[in-house]
Amino acid sequence: MENEIKIRKAFTETFIILNDLNLYHRLPDALKTIIESNYDDNYNFSFDKNVPLFNQIDNDITRNLITYIYINYINKDNNINNFFANEINDILNETSN
């Protein structure tokens, strides 16, 4: 039961993040259907573009899902690449300190 809740939260967080970044439309319909069918209307999550993405996500399933989606469907736009490159640099800087 706890894992199911974590999964539903991951799909909700992923949906909100990708919509806030105007990237949700890049996903194939089959993946959108999976995300939307597992969306939790009762879970509130807000995303701030000014805060590093992975500083806002505690759920490892969300991190994996966002990474998978980025690699397979989003990594085609320089502006988006810059956003995620900055995220990666922030992570690397945190781990080296």
Coordinates of C-alpha atoms in Angstrom, one line a residue:
M1 CA 0.0 0.0 0.0
E2 CA 2.8 2.4 0.9
N3 CA 4.6 1.7 -2.4
E4 CA 1.4 2.3 -4.3
I5 CA 1.0 5.7 -2.7
K6 CA 4.7 6.6 -3.5
I7 CA 4.1 5.6 -7.1
R8 CA 0.9 7.7 -7.4
K9 CA 2.8 10.6 -5.9
A10 CA 5.6 10.1 -8.4
F11 CA 3.2 10.2 -11.4
T12 CA 1.5 13.3 -9.9
E13 CA 4.8 15.1 -9.4
T14 CA 6.0 14.1 -12.9
F15 CA 2.7 15.4 -14.4
I16 CA 3.0 18.8 -12.6
I17 CA 6.7 19.3 -13.3
L18 CA 6.4 18.5 -17.0
N19 CA 3.3 20.7 -17.4
D20 CA 5.0 23.6 -15.6
L21 CA 7.9 23.2 -17.9
N22 CA 5.6 23.0 -21.0
L23 CA 7.0 19.6 -21.8
Y24 CA 4.1 17.2 -21.2
H25 CA 3.0 17.4 -24.8
R26 CA 6.2 15.7 -25.9
L27 CA 5.2 12.5 -24.3
P28 CA 3.6 9.7 -26.3
D29 CA -0.1 9.2 -25.7
A30 CA 0.4 5.8 -24.1
L31 CA 2.7 7.3 -21.5
K32 CA 0.3 10.2 -20.9
T33 CA -2.4 7.7 -20.3
I34 CA -0.4 5.8 -17.7
I35 CA 0.6 9.1 -15.9
E36 CA -3.0 10.4 -16.0
S37 CA -4.5 7.1 -14.8
N38 CA -2.2 7.1 -11.8
Y39 CA -2.6 10.8 -11.0
D40 CA -3.6 11.5 -7.4
D41 CA -6.0 14.4 -7.2
N42 CA -5.6 14.6 -3.4
Y43 CA -1.9 15.1 -3.5
N44 CA -0.7 18.7 -3.6
F45 CA 2.7 19.3 -5.1
S46 CA 4.1 22.6 -6.3
F47 CA 7.1 23.1 -8.5
D48 CA 9.3 26.2 -8.5
K49 CA 11.4 26.7 -11.7
N50 CA 13.8 28.9 -9.7
V51 CA 14.8 26.0 -7.3
P52 CA 16.9 23.1 -8.5
L53 CA 14.6 20.3 -9.6
F54 CA 16.1 17.5 -7.6
N55 CA 16.1 19.7 -4.4
Q56 CA 12.3 19.7 -4.7
I57 CA 11.9 15.9 -5.2
D58 CA 12.3 13.5 -2.3
N59 CA 10.6 10.6 -4.1
D60 CA 13.2 8.4 -5.9
I61 CA 10.5 7.0 -8.2
T62 CA 9.8 10.6 -9.4
R63 CA 13.6 11.1 -10.0
N64 CA 13.8 8.0 -12.0
L65 CA 10.7 8.7 -14.0
I66 CA 11.8 12.3 -14.8
T67 CA 15.2 11.0 -15.8
Y68 CA 13.8 8.3 -18.1
I69 CA 11.4 10.8 -19.7
Y70 CA 14.1 13.4 -20.2
I71 CA 16.5 10.9 -21.9
N72 CA 13.8 9.4 -24.1
Y73 CA 11.5 12.2 -25.0
I74 CA 12.7 15.7 -24.0
N75 CA 16.4 15.9 -24.8
K76 CA 15.9 17.6 -28.1
D77 CA 15.8 21.3 -27.3
N78 CA 18.8 23.5 -26.3
N79 CA 16.8 25.6 -23.8
I80 CA 15.6 22.5 -22.1
N81 CA 19.1 21.0 -22.2
N82 CA 20.4 24.1 -20.5
F83 CA 17.8 23.8 -17.8
F84 CA 18.7 20.2 -17.1
A85 CA 22.4 20.9 -17.5
N86 CA 22.1 23.5 -14.8
E87 CA 20.3 21.0 -12.6
I88 CA 23.1 18.5 -13.1
N89 CA 25.8 21.1 -12.3
D90 CA 24.0 22.0 -9.1
I91 CA 23.9 18.3 -8.1
L92 CA 27.6 17.9 -8.9
N93 CA 28.5 21.1 -7.0
E94 CA 26.6 19.9 -3.9
T95 CA 28.3 16.5 -3.9
S96 CA 31.8 18.0 -4.3
N97 CA 31.3 20.4 -1.3

